[in-house]
């Protein structure tokens, strides 16, 4: 019985050693895409897990817009979105670097802050509307107007503070390089 345990431990050590010696780049890799604008010396790095907003030429030459999480980086293309739940639940797209028209990297901090502000404003609007409905000073049309105005107004303000529309255009001189270690 002790002999089997010793054989198993040796096989496990050999397997780990083989993985560490022959595949260190894959084990320690930090794949990223680098957007470079040499004229102004700007560099934007997009790592796996970052959210990208991309405007690109589609399959038939039409202009498309897609915003999703960067999940895979290849030599000539990259993948946005997760495919493990199926395309019906979470869409994913593979986009070639040569098809990109414009892009924007959306950092994790801005995603969290935008979500927090949206939730906070929703709670605030609900509390404010609860008070106006209890007060009965406003007519039904006035209450509907107040709720629609607050909802649309706060949504416009938050979206103007944290835009998601692609900002940087490739035609201006931006170049895209994959960094696969």
PDB file of N, CA, C and O in Angstrom, residues 30-99:
ATOM      1  N   UNK A  30       0.395  36.747 -19.146  1.00  0.00           N
ATOM      2  CA  UNK A  30      -0.589  37.795 -18.968  1.00  0.00           C
ATOM      3  C   UNK A  30      -0.828  38.390 -20.342  1.00  0.00           C
ATOM      4  O   UNK A  30      -0.119  39.293 -20.773  1.00  0.00           O
ATOM      5  N   UNK A  31      -1.793  37.824 -21.019  1.00  0.00           N
ATOM      6  CA  UNK A  31      -2.076  38.274 -22.372  1.00  0.00           C
ATOM      7  C   UNK A  31      -2.760  39.631 -22.309  1.00  0.00           C
ATOM      8  O   UNK A  31      -3.576  39.889 -21.441  1.00  0.00           O
ATOM      9  N   UNK A  32      -2.412  40.478 -23.266  1.00  0.00           N
ATOM     10  CA  UNK A  32      -3.026  41.792 -23.339  1.00  0.00           C
ATOM     11  C   UNK A  32      -2.961  42.320 -24.755  1.00  0.00           C
ATOM     12  O   UNK A  32      -2.204  41.833 -25.578  1.00  0.00           O
ATOM     13  N   UNK A  33      -3.786  43.305 -25.020  1.00  0.00           N
ATOM     14  CA  UNK A  33      -3.744  44.032 -26.282  1.00  0.00           C
ATOM     15  C   UNK A  33      -3.246  45.431 -25.958  1.00  0.00           C
ATOM     16  O   UNK A  33      -3.617  46.005 -24.935  1.00  0.00           O
ATOM     17  N   UNK A  34      -2.404  45.946 -26.821  1.00  0.00           N
ATOM     18  CA  UNK A  34      -1.872  47.282 -26.602  1.00  0.00           C
ATOM     19  C   UNK A  34      -2.301  48.155 -27.770  1.00  0.00           C
ATOM     20  O   UNK A  34      -2.057  47.822 -28.930  1.00  0.00           O
ATOM     21  N   UNK A  35      -2.963  49.263 -27.454  1.00  0.00           N
ATOM     22  CA  UNK A  35      -3.365  50.245 -28.444  1.00  0.00           C
ATOM     23  C   UNK A  35      -2.356  51.387 -28.360  1.00  0.00           C
ATOM     24  O   UNK A  35      -2.180  51.978 -27.294  1.00  0.00           O
ATOM     25  N   UNK A  36      -1.696  51.709 -29.472  1.00  0.00           N
ATOM     26  CA  UNK A  36      -0.614  52.692 -29.468  1.00  0.00           C
ATOM     27  C   UNK A  36      -0.938  53.815 -30.440  1.00  0.00           C
ATOM     28  O   UNK A  36      -1.308  53.577 -31.595  1.00  0.00           O
ATOM     29  N   UNK A  37      -0.778  55.052 -29.968  1.00  0.00           N
ATOM     30  CA  UNK A  37      -0.908  56.237 -30.814  1.00  0.00           C
ATOM     31  C   UNK A  37       0.438  56.951 -30.742  1.00  0.00           C
ATOM     32  O   UNK A  37       0.705  57.737 -29.833  1.00  0.00           O
ATOM     33  N   UNK A  38       1.317  56.662 -31.698  1.00  0.00           N
ATOM     34  CA  UNK A  38       2.699  57.110 -31.630  1.00  0.00           C
ATOM     35  C   UNK A  38       2.847  58.621 -31.729  1.00  0.00           C
ATOM     36  O   UNK A  38       3.735  59.195 -31.124  1.00  0.00           O
ATOM     37  N   UNK A  39       2.005  59.284 -32.495  1.00  0.00           N
ATOM     38  CA  UNK A  39       2.145  60.730 -32.676  1.00  0.00           C
ATOM     39  C   UNK A  39       2.018  61.490 -31.364  1.00  0.00           C
ATOM     40  O   UNK A  39       2.696  62.480 -31.156  1.00  0.00           O
ATOM     41  N   UNK A  40       1.133  61.041 -30.488  1.00  0.00           N
ATOM     42  CA  UNK A  40       0.949  61.730 -29.207  1.00  0.00           C
ATOM     43  C   UNK A  40       1.531  60.948 -28.038  1.00  0.00           C
ATOM     44  O   UNK A  40       1.442  61.382 -26.896  1.00  0.00           O
ATOM     45  N   UNK A  41       2.114  59.788 -28.313  1.00  0.00           N
ATOM     46  CA  UNK A  41       2.741  58.988 -27.264  1.00  0.00           C
ATOM     47  C   UNK A  41       1.762  58.369 -26.286  1.00  0.00           C
ATOM     48  O   UNK A  41       2.083  58.195 -25.123  1.00  0.00           O
ATOM     49  N   UNK A  42       0.568  58.027 -26.748  1.00  0.00           N
ATOM     50  CA  UNK A  42      -0.436  57.424 -25.874  1.00  0.00           C
ATOM     51  C   UNK A  42      -0.425  55.904 -26.021  1.00  0.00           C
ATOM     52  O   UNK A  42      -0.280  55.382 -27.117  1.00  0.00           O
ATOM     53  N   UNK A  43      -0.596  55.229 -24.908  1.00  0.00           N
ATOM     54  CA  UNK A  43      -0.680  53.768 -24.890  1.00  0.00           C
ATOM     55  C   UNK A  43      -1.859  53.375 -24.002  1.00  0.00           C
ATOM     56  O   UNK A  43      -1.983  53.856 -22.871  1.00  0.00           O
ATOM     57  N   UNK A  44      -2.712  52.493 -24.516  1.00  0.00           N
ATOM     58  CA  UNK A  44      -3.830  51.949 -23.748  1.00  0.00           C
ATOM     59  C   UNK A  44      -3.665  50.434 -23.733  1.00  0.00           C
ATOM     60  O   UNK A  44      -3.560  49.815 -24.781  1.00  0.00           O
ATOM     61  N   UNK A  45      -3.632  49.858 -22.533  1.00  0.00           N
ATOM     62  CA  UNK A  45      -3.473  48.417 -22.398  1.00  0.00           C
ATOM     63  C   UNK A  45      -4.808  47.804 -22.002  1.00  0.00           C
ATOM     64  O   UNK A  45      -5.460  48.277 -21.077  1.00  0.00           O
ATOM     65  N   UNK A  46      -5.200  46.749 -22.715  1.00  0.00           N
ATOM     66  CA  UNK A  46      -6.417  46.010 -22.392  1.00  0.00           C
ATOM     67  C   UNK A  46      -6.025  44.575 -22.049  1.00  0.00           C
ATOM     68  O   UNK A  46      -5.524  43.858 -22.904  1.00  0.00           O
ATOM     69  N   UNK A  47      -6.225  44.191 -20.799  1.00  0.00           N
ATOM     70  CA  UNK A  47      -5.896  42.842 -20.350  1.00  0.00           C
ATOM     71  C   UNK A  47      -7.148  41.967 -20.396  1.00  0.00           C
ATOM     72  O   UNK A  47      -8.261  42.474 -20.507  1.00  0.00           O
ATOM     73  N   UNK A  48      -6.928  40.676 -20.303  1.00  0.00           N
ATOM     74  CA  UNK A  48      -8.053  39.755 -20.219  1.00  0.00           C
ATOM     75  C   UNK A  48      -8.910  40.129 -19.016  1.00  0.00           C
ATOM     76  O   UNK A  48      -8.396  40.374 -17.932  1.00  0.00           O
ATOM     77  N   UNK A  49     -10.209  40.211 -19.203  1.00  0.00           N
ATOM     78  CA  UNK A  49     -11.117  40.589 -18.137  1.00  0.00           C
ATOM     79  C   UNK A  49     -11.562  42.039 -18.207  1.00  0.00           C
ATOM     80  O   UNK A  49     -12.540  42.410 -17.558  1.00  0.00           O
ATOM     81  N   UNK A  50     -10.856  42.869 -18.972  1.00  0.00           N
ATOM     82  CA  UNK A  50     -11.283  44.253 -19.149  1.00  0.00           C
ATOM     83  C   UNK A  50     -12.483  44.303 -20.087  1.00  0.00           C
ATOM     84  O   UNK A  50     -12.669  43.434 -20.930  1.00  0.00           O
ATOM     85  N   UNK A  51     -13.270  45.343 -19.947  1.00  0.00           N
ATOM     86  CA  UNK A  51     -14.418  45.503 -20.819  1.00  0.00           C
ATOM     87  C   UNK A  51     -14.029  46.429 -21.965  1.00  0.00           C
ATOM     88  O   UNK A  51     -13.417  47.473 -21.747  1.00  0.00           O
ATOM     89  N   UNK A  52     -14.375  46.044 -23.196  1.00  0.00           N
ATOM     90  CA  UNK A  52     -14.081  46.843 -24.377  1.00  0.00           C
ATOM     91  C   UNK A  52     -15.373  47.198 -25.091  1.00  0.00           C
ATOM     92  O   UNK A  52     -16.286  46.384 -25.183  1.00  0.00           O
ATOM     93  N   UNK A  53     -15.407  48.404 -25.585  1.00  0.00           N
ATOM     94  CA  UNK A  53     -16.492  48.860 -26.438  1.00  0.00           C
ATOM     95  C   UNK A  53     -15.887  49.045 -27.828  1.00  0.00           C
ATOM     96  O   UNK A  53     -15.003  49.874 -28.014  1.00  0.00           O
ATOM     97  N   UNK A  54     -16.354  48.265 -28.799  1.00  0.00           N
ATOM     98  CA  UNK A  54     -15.728  48.204 -30.118  1.00  0.00           C
ATOM     99  C   UNK A  54     -16.731  48.550 -31.204  1.00  0.00           C
ATOM    100  O   UNK A  54     -17.860  48.069 -31.199  1.00  0.00           O
ATOM    101  N   UNK A  55     -16.308  49.383 -32.129  1.00  0.00           N
ATOM    102  CA  UNK A  55     -17.054  49.634 -33.361  1.00  0.00           C
ATOM    103  C   UNK A  55     -16.211  49.022 -34.474  1.00  0.00           C
ATOM    104  O   UNK A  55     -15.021  49.333 -34.589  1.00  0.00           O
ATOM    105  N   UNK A  56     -16.802  48.136 -35.279  1.00  0.00           N
ATOM    106  CA  UNK A  56     -16.018  47.388 -36.255  1.00  0.00           C
ATOM    107  C   UNK A  56     -16.836  47.099 -37.510  1.00  0.00           C
ATOM    108  O   UNK A  56     -18.059  47.250 -37.520  1.00  0.00           O
ATOM    109  N   UNK A  57     -16.125  46.687 -38.566  1.00  0.00           N
ATOM    110  CA  UNK A  57     -16.778  46.259 -39.794  1.00  0.00           C
ATOM    111  C   UNK A  57     -17.176  44.804 -39.633  1.00  0.00           C
ATOM    112  O   UNK A  57     -16.344  43.940 -39.347  1.00  0.00           O
ATOM    113  N   UNK A  58     -18.441  44.521 -39.854  1.00  0.00           N
ATOM    114  CA  UNK A  58     -18.954  43.173 -39.675  1.00  0.00           C
ATOM    115  C   UNK A  58     -18.668  42.276 -40.865  1.00  0.00           C
ATOM    116  O   UNK A  58     -17.919  42.612 -41.788  1.00  0.00           O
ATOM    117  N   UNK A  59     -19.309  41.128 -40.855  1.00  0.00           N
ATOM    118  CA  UNK A  59     -19.091  40.077 -41.842  1.00  0.00           C
ATOM    119  C   UNK A  59     -19.381  40.547 -43.268  1.00  0.00           C
ATOM    120  O   UNK A  59     -18.645  40.241 -44.190  1.00  0.00           O
ATOM    121  N   UNK A  60     -20.431  41.309 -43.454  1.00  0.00           N
ATOM    122  CA  UNK A  60     -20.813  41.779 -44.795  1.00  0.00           C
ATOM    123  C   UNK A  60     -20.400  43.230 -45.041  1.00  0.00           C
ATOM    124  O   UNK A  60     -20.898  43.867 -45.959  1.00  0.00           O
ATOM    125  N   UNK A  61     -19.516  43.754 -44.230  1.00  0.00           N
ATOM    126  CA  UNK A  61     -19.025  45.116 -44.408  1.00  0.00           C
ATOM    127  C   UNK A  61     -19.829  46.171 -43.671  1.00  0.00           C
ATOM    128  O   UNK A  61     -19.502  47.353 -43.728  1.00  0.00           O
ATOM    129  N   UNK A  62     -20.884  45.788 -42.984  1.00  0.00           N
ATOM    130  CA  UNK A  62     -21.692  46.744 -42.236  1.00  0.00           C
ATOM    131  C   UNK A  62     -20.989  47.127 -40.938  1.00  0.00           C
ATOM    132  O   UNK A  62     -20.200  46.361 -40.409  1.00  0.00           O
ATOM    133  N   UNK A  63     -21.272  48.312 -40.440  1.00  0.00           N
ATOM    134  CA  UNK A  63     -20.677  48.778 -39.194  1.00  0.00           C
ATOM    135  C   UNK A  63     -21.481  48.231 -38.019  1.00  0.00           C
ATOM    136  O   UNK A  63     -22.699  48.366 -37.978  1.00  0.00           O
ATOM    137  N   UNK A  64     -20.781  47.615 -37.070  1.00  0.00           N
ATOM    138  CA  UNK A  64     -21.434  47.066 -35.888  1.00  0.00           C
ATOM    139  C   UNK A  64     -20.764  47.618 -34.636  1.00  0.00           C
ATOM    140  O   UNK A  64     -19.621  48.066 -34.672  1.00  0.00           O
ATOM    141  N   UNK A  65     -21.489  47.552 -33.547  1.00  0.00           N
ATOM    142  CA  UNK A  65     -21.014  48.005 -32.242  1.00  0.00           C
ATOM    143  C   UNK A  65     -21.207  46.848 -31.256  1.00  0.00           C
ATOM    144  O   UNK A  65     -22.245  46.186 -31.249  1.00  0.00           O
ATOM    145  N   UNK A  66     -20.185  46.586 -30.435  1.00  0.00           N
ATOM    146  CA  UNK A  66     -20.280  45.497 -29.461  1.00  0.00           C
ATOM    147  C   UNK A  66     -19.506  45.886 -28.211  1.00  0.00           C
ATOM    148  O   UNK A  66     -18.387  46.393 -28.300  1.00  0.00           O
ATOM    149  N   UNK A  67     -20.113  45.655 -27.052  1.00  0.00           N
ATOM    150  CA  UNK A  67     -19.468  45.944 -25.768  1.00  0.00           C
ATOM    151  C   UNK A  67     -19.562  44.699 -24.901  1.00  0.00           C
ATOM    152  O   UNK A  67     -20.655  44.206 -24.635  1.00  0.00           O
ATOM    153  N   UNK A  68     -18.395  44.185 -24.500  1.00  0.00           N
ATOM    154  CA  UNK A  68     -18.366  42.970 -23.706  1.00  0.00           C
ATOM    155  C   UNK A  68     -16.973  42.822 -23.088  1.00  0.00           C
ATOM    156  O   UNK A  68     -16.066  43.589 -23.382  1.00  0.00           O
ATOM    157  N   UNK A  69     -16.784  41.791 -22.305  1.00  0.00           N
ATOM    158  CA  UNK A  69     -15.526  41.519 -21.620  1.00  0.00           C
ATOM    159  C   UNK A  69     -14.545  40.826 -22.558  1.00  0.00           C
ATOM    160  O   UNK A  69     -14.923  39.927 -23.301  1.00  0.00           O
ATOM    161  N   UNK A  70     -13.283  41.244 -22.522  1.00  0.00           N
ATOM    162  CA  UNK A  70     -12.220  40.632 -23.320  1.00  0.00           C
ATOM    163  C   UNK A  70     -11.868  39.287 -22.699  1.00  0.00           C
ATOM    164  O   UNK A  70     -11.436  39.220 -21.557  1.00  0.00           O
ATOM    165  N   UNK A  71     -12.074  38.197 -23.473  1.00  0.00           N
ATOM    166  CA  UNK A  71     -11.870  36.860 -22.915  1.00  0.00           C
ATOM    167  C   UNK A  71     -10.741  36.078 -23.573  1.00  0.00           C
ATOM    168  O   UNK A  71     -10.234  35.140 -22.980  1.00  0.00           O
ATOM    169  N   UNK A  72     -10.342  36.450 -24.787  1.00  0.00           N
ATOM    170  CA  UNK A  72      -9.285  35.698 -25.462  1.00  0.00           C
ATOM    171  C   UNK A  72      -8.569  36.615 -26.442  1.00  0.00           C
ATOM    172  O   UNK A  72      -9.198  37.419 -27.127  1.00  0.00           O
ATOM    173  N   UNK A  73      -7.242  36.480 -26.524  1.00  0.00           N
ATOM    174  CA  UNK A  73      -6.435  37.269 -27.444  1.00  0.00           C
ATOM    175  C   UNK A  73      -5.665  36.312 -28.331  1.00  0.00           C
ATOM    176  O   UNK A  73      -4.998  35.407 -27.844  1.00  0.00           O
ATOM    177  N   UNK A  74      -5.772  36.523 -29.630  1.00  0.00           N
ATOM    178  CA  UNK A  74      -5.076  35.686 -30.604  1.00  0.00           C
ATOM    179  C   UNK A  74      -4.155  36.569 -31.435  1.00  0.00           C
ATOM    180  O   UNK A  74      -4.102  37.780 -31.240  1.00  0.00           O
ATOM    181  N   UNK A  75      -3.421  35.952 -32.390  1.00  0.00           N
ATOM    182  CA  UNK A  75      -2.483  36.708 -33.223  1.00  0.00           C
ATOM    183  C   UNK A  75      -3.177  37.727 -34.114  1.00  0.00           C
ATOM    184  O   UNK A  75      -2.696  38.832 -34.284  1.00  0.00           O
ATOM    185  N   UNK A  76      -4.295  37.367 -34.727  1.00  0.00           N
ATOM    186  CA  UNK A  76      -4.943  38.265 -35.682  1.00  0.00           C
ATOM    187  C   UNK A  76      -6.343  38.678 -35.259  1.00  0.00           C
ATOM    188  O   UNK A  76      -7.002  39.423 -35.963  1.00  0.00           O
ATOM    189  N   UNK A  77      -6.816  38.197 -34.110  1.00  0.00           N
ATOM    190  CA  UNK A  77      -8.166  38.537 -33.656  1.00  0.00           C
ATOM    191  C   UNK A  77      -8.242  38.409 -32.131  1.00  0.00           C
ATOM    192  O   UNK A  77      -7.300  37.978 -31.479  1.00  0.00           O
ATOM    193  N   UNK A  78      -9.387  38.793 -31.599  1.00  0.00           N
ATOM    194  CA  UNK A  78      -9.652  38.655 -30.175  1.00  0.00           C
ATOM    195  C   UNK A  78     -11.123  38.325 -29.989  1.00  0.00           C
ATOM    196  O   UNK A  78     -11.933  38.515 -30.888  1.00  0.00           O
ATOM    197  N   UNK A  79     -11.455  37.816 -28.812  1.00  0.00           N
ATOM    198  CA  UNK A  79     -12.822  37.402 -28.525  1.00  0.00           C
ATOM    199  C   UNK A  79     -13.366  38.250 -27.387  1.00  0.00           C
ATOM    200  O   UNK A  79     -12.716  38.420 -26.357  1.00  0.00           O
ATOM    201  N   UNK A  80     -14.572  38.782 -27.594  1.00  0.00           N
ATOM    202  CA  UNK A  80     -15.289  39.520 -26.559  1.00  0.00           C
ATOM    203  C   UNK A  80     -16.480  38.685 -26.123  1.00  0.00           C
ATOM    204  O   UNK A  80     -17.249  38.217 -26.960  1.00  0.00           O
ATOM    205  N   UNK A  81     -16.648  38.481 -24.831  1.00  0.00           N
ATOM    206  CA  UNK A  81     -17.786  37.746 -24.302  1.00  0.00           C
ATOM    207  C   UNK A  81     -17.434  36.316 -23.967  1.00  0.00           C
ATOM    208  O   UNK A  81     -16.447  35.774 -24.437  1.00  0.00           O
ATOM    209  N   UNK A  82     -18.272  35.727 -23.143  1.00  0.00           N
ATOM    210  CA  UNK A  82     -18.081  34.343 -22.709  1.00  0.00           C
ATOM    211  C   UNK A  82     -19.005  33.442 -23.508  1.00  0.00           C
ATOM    212  O   UNK A  82     -20.134  33.800 -23.798  1.00  0.00           O
ATOM    213  N   UNK A  83     -18.538  32.246 -23.836  1.00  0.00           N
ATOM    214  CA  UNK A  83     -19.354  31.343 -24.636  1.00  0.00           C
ATOM    215  C   UNK A  83     -19.849  30.131 -23.870  1.00  0.00           C
ATOM    216  O   UNK A  83     -20.553  29.304 -24.413  1.00  0.00           O
ATOM    217  N   UNK A  84     -19.505  29.991 -22.585  1.00  0.00           N
ATOM    218  CA  UNK A  84     -19.849  28.771 -21.869  1.00  0.00           C
ATOM    219  C   UNK A  84     -21.342  28.674 -21.545  1.00  0.00           C
ATOM    220  O   UNK A  84     -21.842  27.599 -21.306  1.00  0.00           O
ATOM    221  N   UNK A  85     -22.084  29.766 -21.533  1.00  0.00           N
ATOM    222  CA  UNK A  85     -23.514  29.711 -21.282  1.00  0.00           C
ATOM    223  C   UNK A  85     -24.330  29.675 -22.570  1.00  0.00           C
ATOM    224  O   UNK A  85     -25.540  29.599 -22.528  1.00  0.00           O
ATOM    225  N   UNK A  86     -23.669  29.760 -23.688  1.00  0.00           N
ATOM    226  CA  UNK A  86     -24.365  29.731 -24.970  1.00  0.00           C
ATOM    227  C   UNK A  86     -24.607  31.129 -25.498  1.00  0.00           C
ATOM    228  O   UNK A  86     -24.713  32.088 -24.737  1.00  0.00           O
ATOM    229  N   UNK A  87     -24.701  31.273 -26.813  1.00  0.00           N
ATOM    230  CA  UNK A  87     -24.874  32.601 -27.401  1.00  0.00           C
ATOM    231  C   UNK A  87     -26.230  33.232 -27.104  1.00  0.00           C
ATOM    232  O   UNK A  87     -26.405  34.424 -27.255  1.00  0.00           O
ATOM    233  N   UNK A  88     -27.210  32.428 -26.663  1.00  0.00           N
ATOM    234  CA  UNK A  88     -28.518  32.994 -26.355  1.00  0.00           C
ATOM    235  C   UNK A  88     -28.475  33.836 -25.085  1.00  0.00           C
ATOM    236  O   UNK A  88     -29.132  34.860 -24.993  1.00  0.00           O
ATOM    237  N   UNK A  89     -27.695  33.392 -24.101  1.00  0.00           N
ATOM    238  CA  UNK A  89     -27.632  34.096 -22.824  1.00  0.00           C
ATOM    239  C   UNK A  89     -26.557  35.179 -22.811  1.00  0.00           C
ATOM    240  O   UNK A  89     -26.803  36.296 -22.382  1.00  0.00           O
ATOM    241  N   UNK A  90     -25.369  34.837 -23.234  1.00  0.00           N
ATOM    242  CA  UNK A  90     -24.268  35.797 -23.280  1.00  0.00           C
ATOM    243  C   UNK A  90     -23.637  35.747 -24.666  1.00  0.00           C
ATOM    244  O   UNK A  90     -22.964  34.778 -25.007  1.00  0.00           O
ATOM    245  N   UNK A  91     -23.865  36.762 -25.467  1.00  0.00           N
ATOM    246  CA  UNK A  91     -23.274  36.732 -26.807  1.00  0.00           C
ATOM    247  C   UNK A  91     -21.763  36.915 -26.751  1.00  0.00           C
ATOM    248  O   UNK A  91     -21.240  37.598 -25.878  1.00  0.00           O
ATOM    249  N   UNK A  92     -21.065  36.275 -27.687  1.00  0.00           N
ATOM    250  CA  UNK A  92     -19.628  36.479 -27.806  1.00  0.00           C
ATOM    251  C   UNK A  92     -19.291  36.633 -29.282  1.00  0.00           C
ATOM    252  O   UNK A  92     -19.987  36.116 -30.141  1.00  0.00           O
ATOM    253  N   UNK A  93     -18.240  37.400 -29.551  1.00  0.00           N
ATOM    254  CA  UNK A  93     -17.832  37.652 -30.925  1.00  0.00           C
ATOM    255  C   UNK A  93     -16.331  37.601 -31.032  1.00  0.00           C
ATOM    256  O   UNK A  93     -15.626  38.059 -30.145  1.00  0.00           O
ATOM    257  N   UNK A  94     -15.862  37.068 -32.155  1.00  0.00           N
ATOM    258  CA  UNK A  94     -14.450  37.107 -32.484  1.00  0.00           C
ATOM    259  C   UNK A  94     -14.272  38.205 -33.526  1.00  0.00           C
ATOM    260  O   UNK A  94     -14.915  38.186 -34.574  1.00  0.00           O
ATOM    261  N   UNK A  95     -13.407  39.158 -33.234  1.00  0.00           N
ATOM    262  CA  UNK A  95     -13.226  40.336 -34.083  1.00  0.00           C
ATOM    263  C   UNK A  95     -11.777  40.401 -34.524  1.00  0.00           C
ATOM    264  O   UNK A  95     -10.868  40.284 -33.703  1.00  0.00           O
ATOM    265  N   UNK A  96     -11.560  40.620 -35.806  1.00  0.00           N
ATOM    266  CA  UNK A  96     -10.203  40.771 -36.323  1.00  0.00           C
ATOM    267  C   UNK A  96      -9.697  42.175 -36.015  1.00  0.00           C
ATOM    268  O   UNK A  96     -10.458  43.145 -36.018  1.00  0.00           O
ATOM    269  N   UNK A  97      -8.392  42.285 -35.798  1.00  0.00           N
ATOM    270  CA  UNK A  97      -7.800  43.598 -35.527  1.00  0.00           C
ATOM    271  C   UNK A  97      -7.989  44.533 -36.716  1.00  0.00           C
ATOM    272  O   UNK A  97      -8.192  45.729 -36.551  1.00  0.00           O
ATOM    273  N   UNK A  98      -7.933  43.988 -37.916  1.00  0.00           N
ATOM    274  CA  UNK A  98      -8.042  44.810 -39.123  1.00  0.00           C
ATOM    275  C   UNK A  98      -9.451  45.359 -39.331  1.00  0.00           C
ATOM    276  O   UNK A  98      -9.635  46.302 -40.093  1.00  0.00           O
ATOM    277  N   UNK A  99     -10.456  44.808 -38.652  1.00  0.00           N
ATOM    278  CA  UNK A  99     -11.842  45.264 -38.815  1.00  0.00           C
ATOM    279  C   UNK A  99     -12.233  46.380 -37.856  1.00  0.00           C
ATOM    280  O   UNK A  99     -13.305  46.958 -37.985  1.00  0.00           O
TER     281      UNK A  99
END
